[in-house]
Amino acid sequence: MDNLMTAQHAAGKVLVDPVFSVVKAAKDAAEKYGMEKVVNATAGTIYDDQERFSTFSTVADVMNDLSPAQMMNYAPIDGIPGYGEAAIKFVFGDSRPDSYLSAVATPGGTGALRHVFFNYADEGETILIPDWFWGPYRIIAGEFKRNVDTYQLFTKENNFNIESLQQKVLQMLKKQDRLVVLFNNPAHNPTGFSLNEEEWKATLEFFRDVAKDKSKHIVLLLDVAYMDYAGEPDKVREFFSLFGGLPENILVNVAFSMSKAFLAYGMRCGALIAISSSDKVIEEFQEAASYSNRANWSNVPRLPQELFVTLTNDSGLIERVNRERQQLRRMIEARAAIFTKEAKQLGLDFCPYTAGFFISIPSDNPQEQAKKLQEQYNIFLVPLKKGLRYAICSIPISKISGLAQKTKQVMEG
Amino acid sequence: MDNLMTAQHAAGKVLVDPVFSVVKAAKDAAEKYGMEKVVNATAGTIYDDQERFSTFSTVADVMNDLSPAQMMNYAPIDGIPGYGEAAIKFVFGDSRPDSYLSAVATPGGTGALRHVFFNYADEGETILIPDWFWGPYRIIAGEFKRNVDTYQLFTKENNFNIESLQQKVLQMLKKQDRLVVLFNNPAHNPTGFSLNEEEWKATLEFFRDVAKDKSKHIVLLLDVAYMDYAGEPDKVREFFSLFGGLPENILVNVAFSMSKAFLAYGMRCGALIAISSSDKVIEEFQEAASYSNRANWSNVPRLPQELFVTLTNDSGLIERVNRERQQLRRMIEARAAIFTKEAKQLGLDFCPYTAGFFISIPSDNPQEQAKKLQEQYNIFLVPLKKGLRYAICSIPISKISGLAQKTKQVMEG
């Protein structure tokens, strides 16, 4: 497509956002047929079993106590005092990696991911992501003319496909000396898969081996947006202790978001955290991320940063939030239990779900099948490249039973 | 500088932020010597004459009425329903240009500027800004390897230097077919200068003439961050009506920010508005800006968008905010009157101030003089490339008298 006024590089930019368009269709259907006849399985936000938007009362209480300046004044570019350390403390918990650590505030997880895609890959280079992936990864790469390639996340037996990951990494490192490899873990979007400790150990052993070639520079990017719905807070953080003491040519970047962890999606606050055995790499990280903050959005919203620092520095408050979150996690688990049980009984294949907001069903024709689910059953979900994604975070338990069967029916004919 | 882990393009990125470092020094001095002995003239935020951070009670009241979902849920990528139209209505008022218009939500003015620098210039191209300029323009350009060049904003007689602007534009258009030209107007940061109607007419006549060559594509970027402190709301908007009916190869982009207009700096909400005689250019703008939103920060904070839509759609509320803002404007005017009167009496040259947050004094040695003002008088201000910037928005009226004299003393010796 030709450009009119934009620069050459921006010619033909078009945002196709499958989530927001299906959201609208679901809303229209609910108005036409009544809420009770419609299953809205699109949005990655938690609704309770009465289909009400969920928030944490603890967060609201802390917000009520903030002063006008805490809500309205600028924040420093990197984050308010204490924010970075609070993010490191919250994200790693008792499993803090034994390495140099640093954190910069970002507007949600997207802001953090953007910095890594931009600052750790050059134009024309390729970033490695799993083949089941959150669509915006491709959009972020596209903005900056970075390419994405995929590895197969699962074997045929639905186990972690480390061979595919290894093969792709080695293949790509023949072409480029720097490589960003992305993991969305634990409670992967869109499948709910989590690597176990053995799988992480094998993965890191592989990267240690690759890093023996000092001309190679590897950035392991962990998107942990759904971590706090993957299980008990301490337990789901244990894998982080494996990231200490890696070779200096492996940098680990963790994209943290308050969106899901604190149900503060629209507040746009998160952090990019770096783990490295080299203080110089950390310093370089800090400079690059601060510069990118200043250049793209100036500073990160102050209000959610104040919330976060207050909450995480008060053991009583953080326990209260954890209890509230645990209730919602159990609510989602109960929904998932029904769906997966029925799917197994029917022989409906689904990706290896351990926890989280989404369950995905592999399909060769997701667009068509998603359309049929809409037309025949008023079930609204997001068709992915490789399957159908049910956002069980937003479907009340009363509407879960039968979804597997309807999905199977649509897929068979 | 060599890079360690970053991509080649990001090698040696270092953020030098003169404002935030001087802010810290001022805070330290206030703790050491007492607040009353220190003049903190650094921060571009309004403090009242009792040195309290200013906010609008109307904004706080509206905020108290927002629902949890209005504060916490995601916003659509472009902005919540009605936000774009509300931004257009607020920014243009009764002087809406007779053209196609469109708006996309952004995190503050910086987010809007970033989109223009990125989407309307290619790597290696040059963006034209005034020689008195807000430092981050250079940082934004640097992030994306765009260059900046400057035109002289003032003649020797302290009038608008349209000749310099014309000369630079013609010179640059010999080298590139696309050109972004930035205006920070009205109440320019850092000088408080505003173009009058005749100056705008002459400027637009020049660009209409340039645009007769259809191979040239001009983007006029108006940063209006300080507009609402430039005078009466209707009056300061009048110049916008001149931007209707421009040739199709001139696109006007307006960077709007809630930061100053609603004293919601840290909420990070603004908009990029486009004015064009071509619906296709507007469509292209909308697609490029939406894509860039998705790729950089996903969506813009919802809470301030809800505030803005509620406020601007209620004539009672917007009048209340306007009255609150008018009080602060008069407070700043009273400070400026003292400073400029004393400067004139002393023969201290200052840039042609009409209104706004800042007064600047031309200097050949601003770094040194700013240091002396700190050491000798505990006056903390931001040294610019071309002078000294007093943020009179934040200095209480009781501390204004004498500043001009101390500045003159330091400059003379």
PDB file of N, CA, C and O in Angstrom, chain A residues 122-187:
ATOM      1  N   ASP A 122      17.873  -5.221  16.504  1.00  0.00           N
ATOM      2  CA  ASP A 122      17.977  -4.185  15.479  1.00  0.00           C
ATOM      3  C   ASP A 122      16.933  -4.422  14.398  1.00  0.00           C
ATOM      4  O   ASP A 122      16.361  -5.514  14.280  1.00  0.00           O
ATOM      5  N   GLU A 123      16.683  -3.389  13.611  1.00  0.00           N
ATOM      6  CA  GLU A 123      15.748  -3.513  12.504  1.00  0.00           C
ATOM      7  C   GLU A 123      16.165  -4.687  11.618  1.00  0.00           C
ATOM      8  O   GLU A 123      17.350  -4.865  11.324  1.00  0.00           O
ATOM      9  N   GLY A 124      15.186  -5.491  11.242  1.00  0.00           N
ATOM     10  CA  GLY A 124      15.469  -6.633  10.382  1.00  0.00           C
ATOM     11  C   GLY A 124      15.853  -7.899  11.132  1.00  0.00           C
ATOM     12  O   GLY A 124      15.849  -8.985  10.549  1.00  0.00           O
ATOM     13  N   GLU A 125      16.193  -7.780  12.415  1.00  0.00           N
ATOM     14  CA  GLU A 125      16.502  -8.983  13.196  1.00  0.00           C
ATOM     15  C   GLU A 125      15.209  -9.680  13.628  1.00  0.00           C
ATOM     16  O   GLU A 125      14.126  -9.104  13.572  1.00  0.00           O
ATOM     17  N   THR A 126      15.377 -10.921  14.068  1.00  0.00           N
ATOM     18  CA  THR A 126      14.211 -11.737  14.375  1.00  0.00           C
ATOM     19  C   THR A 126      14.181 -12.094  15.854  1.00  0.00           C
ATOM     20  O   THR A 126      15.215 -12.390  16.448  1.00  0.00           O
ATOM     21  N   ILE A 127      12.987 -12.012  16.417  1.00  0.00           N
ATOM     22  CA  ILE A 127      12.737 -12.342  17.824  1.00  0.00           C
ATOM     23  C   ILE A 127      12.000 -13.678  17.857  1.00  0.00           C
ATOM     24  O   ILE A 127      11.123 -13.927  17.024  1.00  0.00           O
ATOM     25  N   LEU A 128      12.378 -14.530  18.791  1.00  0.00           N
ATOM     26  CA  LEU A 128      11.784 -15.871  18.838  1.00  0.00           C
ATOM     27  C   LEU A 128      10.683 -15.935  19.900  1.00  0.00           C
ATOM     28  O   LEU A 128      10.922 -15.629  21.071  1.00  0.00           O
ATOM     29  N   ILE A 129       9.491 -16.353  19.462  1.00  0.00           N
ATOM     30  CA  ILE A 129       8.340 -16.462  20.376  1.00  0.00           C
ATOM     31  C   ILE A 129       7.694 -17.840  20.175  1.00  0.00           C
ATOM     32  O   ILE A 129       7.947 -18.494  19.156  1.00  0.00           O
ATOM     33  N   PRO A 130       6.881 -18.307  21.109  1.00  0.00           N
ATOM     34  CA  PRO A 130       6.208 -19.597  20.890  1.00  0.00           C
ATOM     35  C   PRO A 130       5.134 -19.501  19.812  1.00  0.00           C
ATOM     36  O   PRO A 130       4.656 -18.402  19.503  1.00  0.00           O
ATOM     37  N   ASP A 131       4.786 -20.647  19.236  1.00  0.00           N
ATOM     38  CA  ASP A 131       3.796 -20.631  18.142  1.00  0.00           C
ATOM     39  C   ASP A 131       2.375 -20.382  18.648  1.00  0.00           C
ATOM     40  O   ASP A 131       1.515 -19.942  17.895  1.00  0.00           O
ATOM     41  N   TRP A 132       2.108 -20.705  19.912  1.00  0.00           N
ATOM     42  CA  TRP A 132       0.880 -20.225  20.552  1.00  0.00           C
ATOM     43  C   TRP A 132       1.273 -18.923  21.218  1.00  0.00           C
ATOM     44  O   TRP A 132       2.056 -18.934  22.179  1.00  0.00           O
ATOM     45  N   PHE A 133       0.772 -17.807  20.717  1.00  0.00           N
ATOM     46  CA  PHE A 133       1.261 -16.543  21.256  1.00  0.00           C
ATOM     47  C   PHE A 133       0.180 -15.471  21.299  1.00  0.00           C
ATOM     48  O   PHE A 133      -0.804 -15.511  20.565  1.00  0.00           O
ATOM     49  N   TRP A 134       0.413 -14.537  22.185  1.00  0.00           N
ATOM     50  CA  TRP A 134      -0.427 -13.338  22.335  1.00  0.00           C
ATOM     51  C   TRP A 134      -0.172 -12.454  21.109  1.00  0.00           C
ATOM     52  O   TRP A 134       0.964 -12.031  20.856  1.00  0.00           O
ATOM     53  N   GLY A 135      -1.233 -12.148  20.350  1.00  0.00           N
ATOM     54  CA  GLY A 135      -1.102 -11.454  19.078  1.00  0.00           C
ATOM     55  C   GLY A 135      -0.262 -10.179  19.083  1.00  0.00           C
ATOM     56  O   GLY A 135       0.519  -9.948  18.161  1.00  0.00           O
ATOM     57  N   PRO A 136      -0.398  -9.316  20.110  1.00  0.00           N
ATOM     58  CA  PRO A 136       0.352  -8.060  20.093  1.00  0.00           C
ATOM     59  C   PRO A 136       1.882  -8.206  20.022  1.00  0.00           C
ATOM     60  O   PRO A 136       2.558  -7.256  19.643  1.00  0.00           O
ATOM     61  N   TYR A 137       2.440  -9.373  20.374  1.00  0.00           N
ATOM     62  CA  TYR A 137       3.888  -9.523  20.187  1.00  0.00           C
ATOM     63  C   TYR A 137       4.270  -9.182  18.745  1.00  0.00           C
ATOM     64  O   TYR A 137       5.274  -8.537  18.477  1.00  0.00           O
ATOM     65  N   ARG A 138       3.445  -9.663  17.833  1.00  0.00           N
ATOM     66  CA  ARG A 138       3.721  -9.430  16.418  1.00  0.00           C
ATOM     67  C   ARG A 138       3.561  -7.946  16.053  1.00  0.00           C
ATOM     68  O   ARG A 138       4.290  -7.425  15.221  1.00  0.00           O
ATOM     69  N   ILE A 139       2.601  -7.305  16.697  1.00  0.00           N
ATOM     70  CA  ILE A 139       2.361  -5.874  16.421  1.00  0.00           C
ATOM     71  C   ILE A 139       3.518  -5.029  16.951  1.00  0.00           C
ATOM     72  O   ILE A 139       3.982  -4.100  16.280  1.00  0.00           O
ATOM     73  N   ILE A 140       3.997  -5.360  18.147  1.00  0.00           N
ATOM     74  CA  ILE A 140       5.127  -4.620  18.714  1.00  0.00           C
ATOM     75  C   ILE A 140       6.342  -4.759  17.799  1.00  0.00           C
ATOM     76  O   ILE A 140       7.005  -3.776  17.463  1.00  0.00           O
ATOM     77  N   ALA A 141       6.607  -5.983  17.382  1.00  0.00           N
ATOM     78  CA  ALA A 141       7.738  -6.209  16.470  1.00  0.00           C
ATOM     79  C   ALA A 141       7.538  -5.427  15.174  1.00  0.00           C
ATOM     80  O   ALA A 141       8.469  -4.806  14.654  1.00  0.00           O
ATOM     81  N   GLY A 142       6.317  -5.436  14.674  1.00  0.00           N
ATOM     82  CA  GLY A 142       6.013  -4.762  13.410  1.00  0.00           C
ATOM     83  C   GLY A 142       6.260  -3.268  13.461  1.00  0.00           C
ATOM     84  O   GLY A 142       6.733  -2.672  12.490  1.00  0.00           O
ATOM     85  N   GLU A 143       5.931  -2.644  14.590  1.00  0.00           N
ATOM     86  CA  GLU A 143       6.143  -1.203  14.745  1.00  0.00           C
ATOM     87  C   GLU A 143       7.594  -0.850  14.432  1.00  0.00           C
ATOM     88  O   GLU A 143       7.871   0.179  13.817  1.00  0.00           O
ATOM     89  N   PHE A 144       8.502  -1.705  14.858  1.00  0.00           N
ATOM     90  CA  PHE A 144       9.926  -1.378  14.757  1.00  0.00           C
ATOM     91  C   PHE A 144      10.642  -2.191  13.687  1.00  0.00           C
ATOM     92  O   PHE A 144      11.873  -2.262  13.685  1.00  0.00           O
ATOM     93  N   LYS A 145       9.873  -2.831  12.799  1.00  0.00           N
ATOM     94  CA  LYS A 145      10.465  -3.632  11.719  1.00  0.00           C
ATOM     95  C   LYS A 145      11.381  -4.724  12.237  1.00  0.00           C
ATOM     96  O   LYS A 145      12.397  -5.038  11.620  1.00  0.00           O
ATOM     97  N   ARG A 146      11.041  -5.266  13.404  1.00  0.00           N
ATOM     98  CA  ARG A 146      11.687  -6.496  13.845  1.00  0.00           C
ATOM     99  C   ARG A 146      10.807  -7.642  13.347  1.00  0.00           C
ATOM    100  O   ARG A 146       9.586  -7.505  13.262  1.00  0.00           O
ATOM    101  N   ASN A 147      11.420  -8.780  13.014  1.00  0.00           N
ATOM    102  CA  ASN A 147      10.646  -9.946  12.617  1.00  0.00           C
ATOM    103  C   ASN A 147      10.383 -10.829  13.830  1.00  0.00           C
ATOM    104  O   ASN A 147      11.102 -10.737  14.828  1.00  0.00           O
ATOM    105  N   VAL A 148       9.370 -11.660  13.733  1.00  0.00           N
ATOM    106  CA  VAL A 148       9.204 -12.702  14.747  1.00  0.00           C
ATOM    107  C   VAL A 148       9.213 -14.053  14.056  1.00  0.00           C
ATOM    108  O   VAL A 148       8.730 -14.206  12.939  1.00  0.00           O
ATOM    109  N   ASP A 149       9.823 -15.023  14.703  1.00  0.00           N
ATOM    110  CA  ASP A 149       9.726 -16.405  14.259  1.00  0.00           C
ATOM    111  C   ASP A 149       9.222 -17.196  15.459  1.00  0.00           C
ATOM    112  O   ASP A 149       9.292 -16.712  16.595  1.00  0.00           O
ATOM    113  N   THR A 150       8.686 -18.378  15.209  1.00  0.00           N
ATOM    114  CA  THR A 150       8.084 -19.135  16.305  1.00  0.00           C
ATOM    115  C   THR A 150       8.725 -20.511  16.461  1.00  0.00           C
ATOM    116  O   THR A 150       9.208 -21.090  15.501  1.00  0.00           O
ATOM    117  N   TYR A 151       8.743 -20.981  17.698  1.00  0.00           N
ATOM    118  CA  TYR A 151       9.076 -22.392  17.953  1.00  0.00           C
ATOM    119  C   TYR A 151       7.794 -23.082  18.391  1.00  0.00           C
ATOM    120  O   TYR A 151       6.861 -22.417  18.870  1.00  0.00           O
ATOM    121  N   GLN A 152       7.764 -24.412  18.211  1.00  0.00           N
ATOM    122  CA  GLN A 152       6.576 -25.150  18.635  1.00  0.00           C
ATOM    123  C   GLN A 152       6.600 -25.288  20.146  1.00  0.00           C
ATOM    124  O   GLN A 152       7.530 -25.835  20.704  1.00  0.00           O
ATOM    125  N   LEU A 153       5.543 -24.791  20.773  1.00  0.00           N
ATOM    126  CA  LEU A 153       5.509 -24.832  22.229  1.00  0.00           C
ATOM    127  C   LEU A 153       5.277 -26.258  22.738  1.00  0.00           C
ATOM    128  O   LEU A 153       5.819 -26.655  23.761  1.00  0.00           O
ATOM    129  N   PHE A 154       4.482 -27.034  21.987  1.00  0.00           N
ATOM    130  CA  PHE A 154       4.104 -28.378  22.469  1.00  0.00           C
ATOM    131  C   PHE A 154       4.530 -29.466  21.492  1.00  0.00           C
ATOM    132  O   PHE A 154       4.503 -29.278  20.270  1.00  0.00           O
ATOM    133  N   THR A 155       4.880 -30.621  22.050  1.00  0.00           N
ATOM    134  CA  THR A 155       5.062 -31.821  21.235  1.00  0.00           C
ATOM    135  C   THR A 155       3.676 -32.373  20.895  1.00  0.00           C
ATOM    136  O   THR A 155       2.660 -31.894  21.406  1.00  0.00           O
ATOM    137  N   LYS A 156       3.663 -33.417  20.082  1.00  0.00           N
ATOM    138  CA  LYS A 156       2.385 -34.059  19.755  1.00  0.00           C
ATOM    139  C   LYS A 156       1.701 -34.603  21.001  1.00  0.00           C
ATOM    140  O   LYS A 156       0.483 -34.713  21.057  1.00  0.00           O
ATOM    141  N   GLU A 157       2.522 -34.965  21.977  1.00  0.00           N
ATOM    142  CA  GLU A 157       1.969 -35.513  23.230  1.00  0.00           C
ATOM    143  C   GLU A 157       1.613 -34.402  24.216  1.00  0.00           C
ATOM    144  O   GLU A 157       1.366 -34.676  25.404  1.00  0.00           O
ATOM    145  N   ASN A 158       1.639 -33.140  23.738  1.00  0.00           N
ATOM    146  CA  ASN A 158       1.283 -31.994  24.584  1.00  0.00           C
ATOM    147  C   ASN A 158       2.266 -31.741  25.728  1.00  0.00           C
ATOM    148  O   ASN A 158       1.891 -31.261  26.793  1.00  0.00           O
ATOM    149  N   ASN A 159       3.530 -32.100  25.491  1.00  0.00           N
ATOM    150  CA  ASN A 159       4.576 -31.729  26.451  1.00  0.00           C
ATOM    151  C   ASN A 159       5.346 -30.530  25.912  1.00  0.00           C
ATOM    152  O   ASN A 159       5.223 -30.159  24.734  1.00  0.00           O
ATOM    153  N   PHE A 160       6.143 -29.922  26.770  1.00  0.00           N
ATOM    154  CA  PHE A 160       6.969 -28.785  26.344  1.00  0.00           C
ATOM    155  C   PHE A 160       7.961 -29.254  25.273  1.00  0.00           C
ATOM    156  O   PHE A 160       8.696 -30.217  25.487  1.00  0.00           O
ATOM    157  N   ASN A 161       7.985 -28.560  24.163  1.00  0.00           N
ATOM    158  CA  ASN A 161       8.796 -28.995  23.023  1.00  0.00           C
ATOM    159  C   ASN A 161      10.161 -28.318  23.045  1.00  0.00           C
ATOM    160  O   ASN A 161      10.442 -27.415  22.246  1.00  0.00           O
ATOM    161  N   ILE A 162      10.996 -28.741  23.938  1.00  0.00           N
ATOM    162  CA  ILE A 162      12.310 -28.099  24.074  1.00  0.00           C
ATOM    163  C   ILE A 162      13.154 -28.317  22.824  1.00  0.00           C
ATOM    164  O   ILE A 162      13.960 -27.446  22.462  1.00  0.00           O
ATOM    165  N   GLU A 163      12.949 -29.438  22.121  1.00  0.00           N
ATOM    166  CA  GLU A 163      13.722 -29.701  20.900  1.00  0.00           C
ATOM    167  C   GLU A 163      13.445 -28.624  19.859  1.00  0.00           C
ATOM    168  O   GLU A 163      14.359 -28.147  19.197  1.00  0.00           O
ATOM    169  N   SER A 164      12.181 -28.251  19.711  1.00  0.00           N
ATOM    170  CA  SER A 164      11.838 -27.217  18.727  1.00  0.00           C
ATOM    171  C   SER A 164      12.491 -25.885  19.107  1.00  0.00           C
ATOM    172  O   SER A 164      13.052 -25.184  18.258  1.00  0.00           O
ATOM    173  N   LEU A 165      12.437 -25.553  20.392  1.00  0.00           N
ATOM    174  CA  LEU A 165      13.077 -24.321  20.878  1.00  0.00           C
ATOM    175  C   LEU A 165      14.575 -24.341  20.562  1.00  0.00           C
ATOM    176  O   LEU A 165      15.124 -23.383  19.998  1.00  0.00           O
ATOM    177  N   GLN A 166      15.223 -25.440  20.894  1.00  0.00           N
ATOM    178  CA  GLN A 166      16.673 -25.556  20.695  1.00  0.00           C
ATOM    179  C   GLN A 166      17.038 -25.428  19.212  1.00  0.00           C
ATOM    180  O   GLN A 166      17.962 -24.695  18.839  1.00  0.00           O
ATOM    181  N   GLN A 167      16.296 -26.144  18.405  1.00  0.00           N
ATOM    182  CA  GLN A 167      16.546 -26.146  16.964  1.00  0.00           C
ATOM    183  C   GLN A 167      16.462 -24.727  16.403  1.00  0.00           C
ATOM    184  O   GLN A 167      17.332 -24.281  15.672  1.00  0.00           O
ATOM    185  N   LYS A 168      15.405 -24.009  16.789  1.00  0.00           N
ATOM    186  CA  LYS A 168      15.197 -22.649  16.276  1.00  0.00           C
ATOM    187  C   LYS A 168      16.284 -21.706  16.765  1.00  0.00           C
ATOM    188  O   LYS A 168      16.786 -20.868  16.008  1.00  0.00           O
ATOM    189  N   VAL A 169      16.634 -21.801  18.017  1.00  0.00           N
ATOM    190  CA  VAL A 169      17.651 -20.913  18.571  1.00  0.00           C
ATOM    191  C   VAL A 169      18.969 -21.106  17.821  1.00  0.00           C
ATOM    192  O   VAL A 169      19.602 -20.133  17.381  1.00  0.00           O
ATOM    193  N   LEU A 170      19.359 -22.363  17.636  1.00  0.00           N
ATOM    194  CA  LEU A 170      20.642 -22.642  16.972  1.00  0.00           C
ATOM    195  C   LEU A 170      20.619 -22.163  15.520  1.00  0.00           C
ATOM    196  O   LEU A 170      21.571 -21.557  15.028  1.00  0.00           O
ATOM    197  N   GLN A 171      19.506 -22.404  14.897  1.00  0.00           N
ATOM    198  CA  GLN A 171      19.310 -21.969  13.501  1.00  0.00           C
ATOM    199  C   GLN A 171      19.408 -20.448  13.390  1.00  0.00           C
ATOM    200  O   GLN A 171      20.109 -19.915  12.537  1.00  0.00           O
ATOM    201  N   MET A 172      18.744 -19.731  14.303  1.00  0.00           N
ATOM    202  CA  MET A 172      18.725 -18.267  14.230  1.00  0.00           C
ATOM    203  C   MET A 172      20.089 -17.678  14.577  1.00  0.00           C
ATOM    204  O   MET A 172      20.477 -16.643  14.029  1.00  0.00           O
ATOM    205  N   LEU A 173      20.789 -18.326  15.483  1.00  0.00           N
ATOM    206  CA  LEU A 173      22.104 -17.788  15.879  1.00  0.00           C
ATOM    207  C   LEU A 173      23.155 -17.985  14.785  1.00  0.00           C
ATOM    208  O   LEU A 173      24.253 -17.429  14.876  1.00  0.00           O
ATOM    209  N   LYS A 174      22.829 -18.753  13.778  1.00  0.00           N
ATOM    210  CA  LYS A 174      23.715 -18.796  12.606  1.00  0.00           C
ATOM    211  C   LYS A 174      23.596 -17.504  11.807  1.00  0.00           C
ATOM    212  O   LYS A 174      24.519 -17.110  11.118  1.00  0.00           O
ATOM    213  N   LYS A 175      22.435 -16.878  11.906  1.00  0.00           N
ATOM    214  CA  LYS A 175      22.180 -15.648  11.131  1.00  0.00           C
ATOM    215  C   LYS A 175      22.404 -14.367  11.910  1.00  0.00           C
ATOM    216  O   LYS A 175      22.635 -13.306  11.342  1.00  0.00           O
ATOM    217  N   GLN A 176      22.246 -14.398  13.230  1.00  0.00           N
ATOM    218  CA  GLN A 176      22.390 -13.164  14.012  1.00  0.00           C
ATOM    219  C   GLN A 176      23.081 -13.448  15.340  1.00  0.00           C
ATOM    220  O   GLN A 176      22.935 -14.540  15.901  1.00  0.00           O
ATOM    221  N   ASP A 177      23.827 -12.478  15.827  1.00  0.00           N
ATOM    222  CA  ASP A 177      24.594 -12.672  17.062  1.00  0.00           C
ATOM    223  C   ASP A 177      23.795 -12.322  18.301  1.00  0.00           C
ATOM    224  O   ASP A 177      24.177 -12.672  19.412  1.00  0.00           O
ATOM    225  N   ARG A 178      22.715 -11.566  18.109  1.00  0.00           N
ATOM    226  CA  ARG A 178      21.878 -11.182  19.246  1.00  0.00           C
ATOM    227  C   ARG A 178      20.508 -11.789  19.066  1.00  0.00           C
ATOM    228  O   ARG A 178      19.951 -11.761  17.977  1.00  0.00           O
ATOM    229  N   LEU A 179      19.959 -12.326  20.142  1.00  0.00           N
ATOM    230  CA  LEU A 179      18.675 -12.997  20.010  1.00  0.00           C
ATOM    231  C   LEU A 179      17.828 -12.788  21.258  1.00  0.00           C
ATOM    232  O   LEU A 179      18.267 -13.065  22.377  1.00  0.00           O
ATOM    233  N   VAL A 180      16.617 -12.274  21.039  1.00  0.00           N
ATOM    234  CA  VAL A 180      15.625 -12.181  22.115  1.00  0.00           C
ATOM    235  C   VAL A 180      14.709 -13.405  22.019  1.00  0.00           C
ATOM    236  O   VAL A 180      14.144 -13.671  20.952  1.00  0.00           O
ATOM    237  N   VAL A 181      14.593 -14.159  23.104  1.00  0.00           N
ATOM    238  CA  VAL A 181      13.721 -15.340  23.143  1.00  0.00           C
ATOM    239  C   VAL A 181      12.653 -15.110  24.202  1.00  0.00           C
ATOM    240  O   VAL A 181      12.975 -14.864  25.367  1.00  0.00           O
ATOM    241  N   LEU A 182      11.416 -15.167  23.789  1.00  0.00           N
ATOM    242  CA  LEU A 182      10.312 -14.816  24.696  1.00  0.00           C
ATOM    243  C   LEU A 182       9.617 -16.045  25.291  1.00  0.00           C
ATOM    244  O   LEU A 182       9.332 -17.008  24.578  1.00  0.00           O
ATOM    245  N   PHE A 183       9.353 -15.966  26.584  1.00  0.00           N
ATOM    246  CA  PHE A 183       8.548 -16.967  27.285  1.00  0.00           C
ATOM    247  C   PHE A 183       7.387 -16.249  27.958  1.00  0.00           C
ATOM    248  O   PHE A 183       7.601 -15.250  28.640  1.00  0.00           O
ATOM    249  N   ASN A 184       6.186 -16.737  27.742  1.00  0.00           N
ATOM    250  CA  ASN A 184       5.034 -16.225  28.478  1.00  0.00           C
ATOM    251  C   ASN A 184       4.713 -17.301  29.503  1.00  0.00           C
ATOM    252  O   ASN A 184       4.160 -18.353  29.165  1.00  0.00           O
ATOM    253  N   ASN A 185       5.123 -17.070  30.750  1.00  0.00           N
ATOM    254  CA  ASN A 185       5.128 -18.138  31.734  1.00  0.00           C
ATOM    255  C   ASN A 185       5.191 -17.536  33.129  1.00  0.00           C
ATOM    256  O   ASN A 185       5.885 -16.539  33.319  1.00  0.00           O
ATOM    257  N   PRO A 186       4.567 -18.109  34.134  1.00  0.00           N
ATOM    258  CA  PRO A 186       3.647 -19.249  34.078  1.00  0.00           C
ATOM    259  C   PRO A 186       2.242 -18.841  33.640  1.00  0.00           C
ATOM    260  O   PRO A 186       1.969 -17.660  33.487  1.00  0.00           O
ATOM    261  N   ALA A 187       1.384 -19.841  33.468  1.00  0.00           N
ATOM    262  CA  ALA A 187      -0.020 -19.632  33.060  1.00  0.00           C
ATOM    263  C   ALA A 187      -0.081 -18.861  31.744  1.00  0.00           C
ATOM    264  O   ALA A 187      -0.724 -17.821  31.630  1.00  0.00           O
TER     265      ALA A 187
END
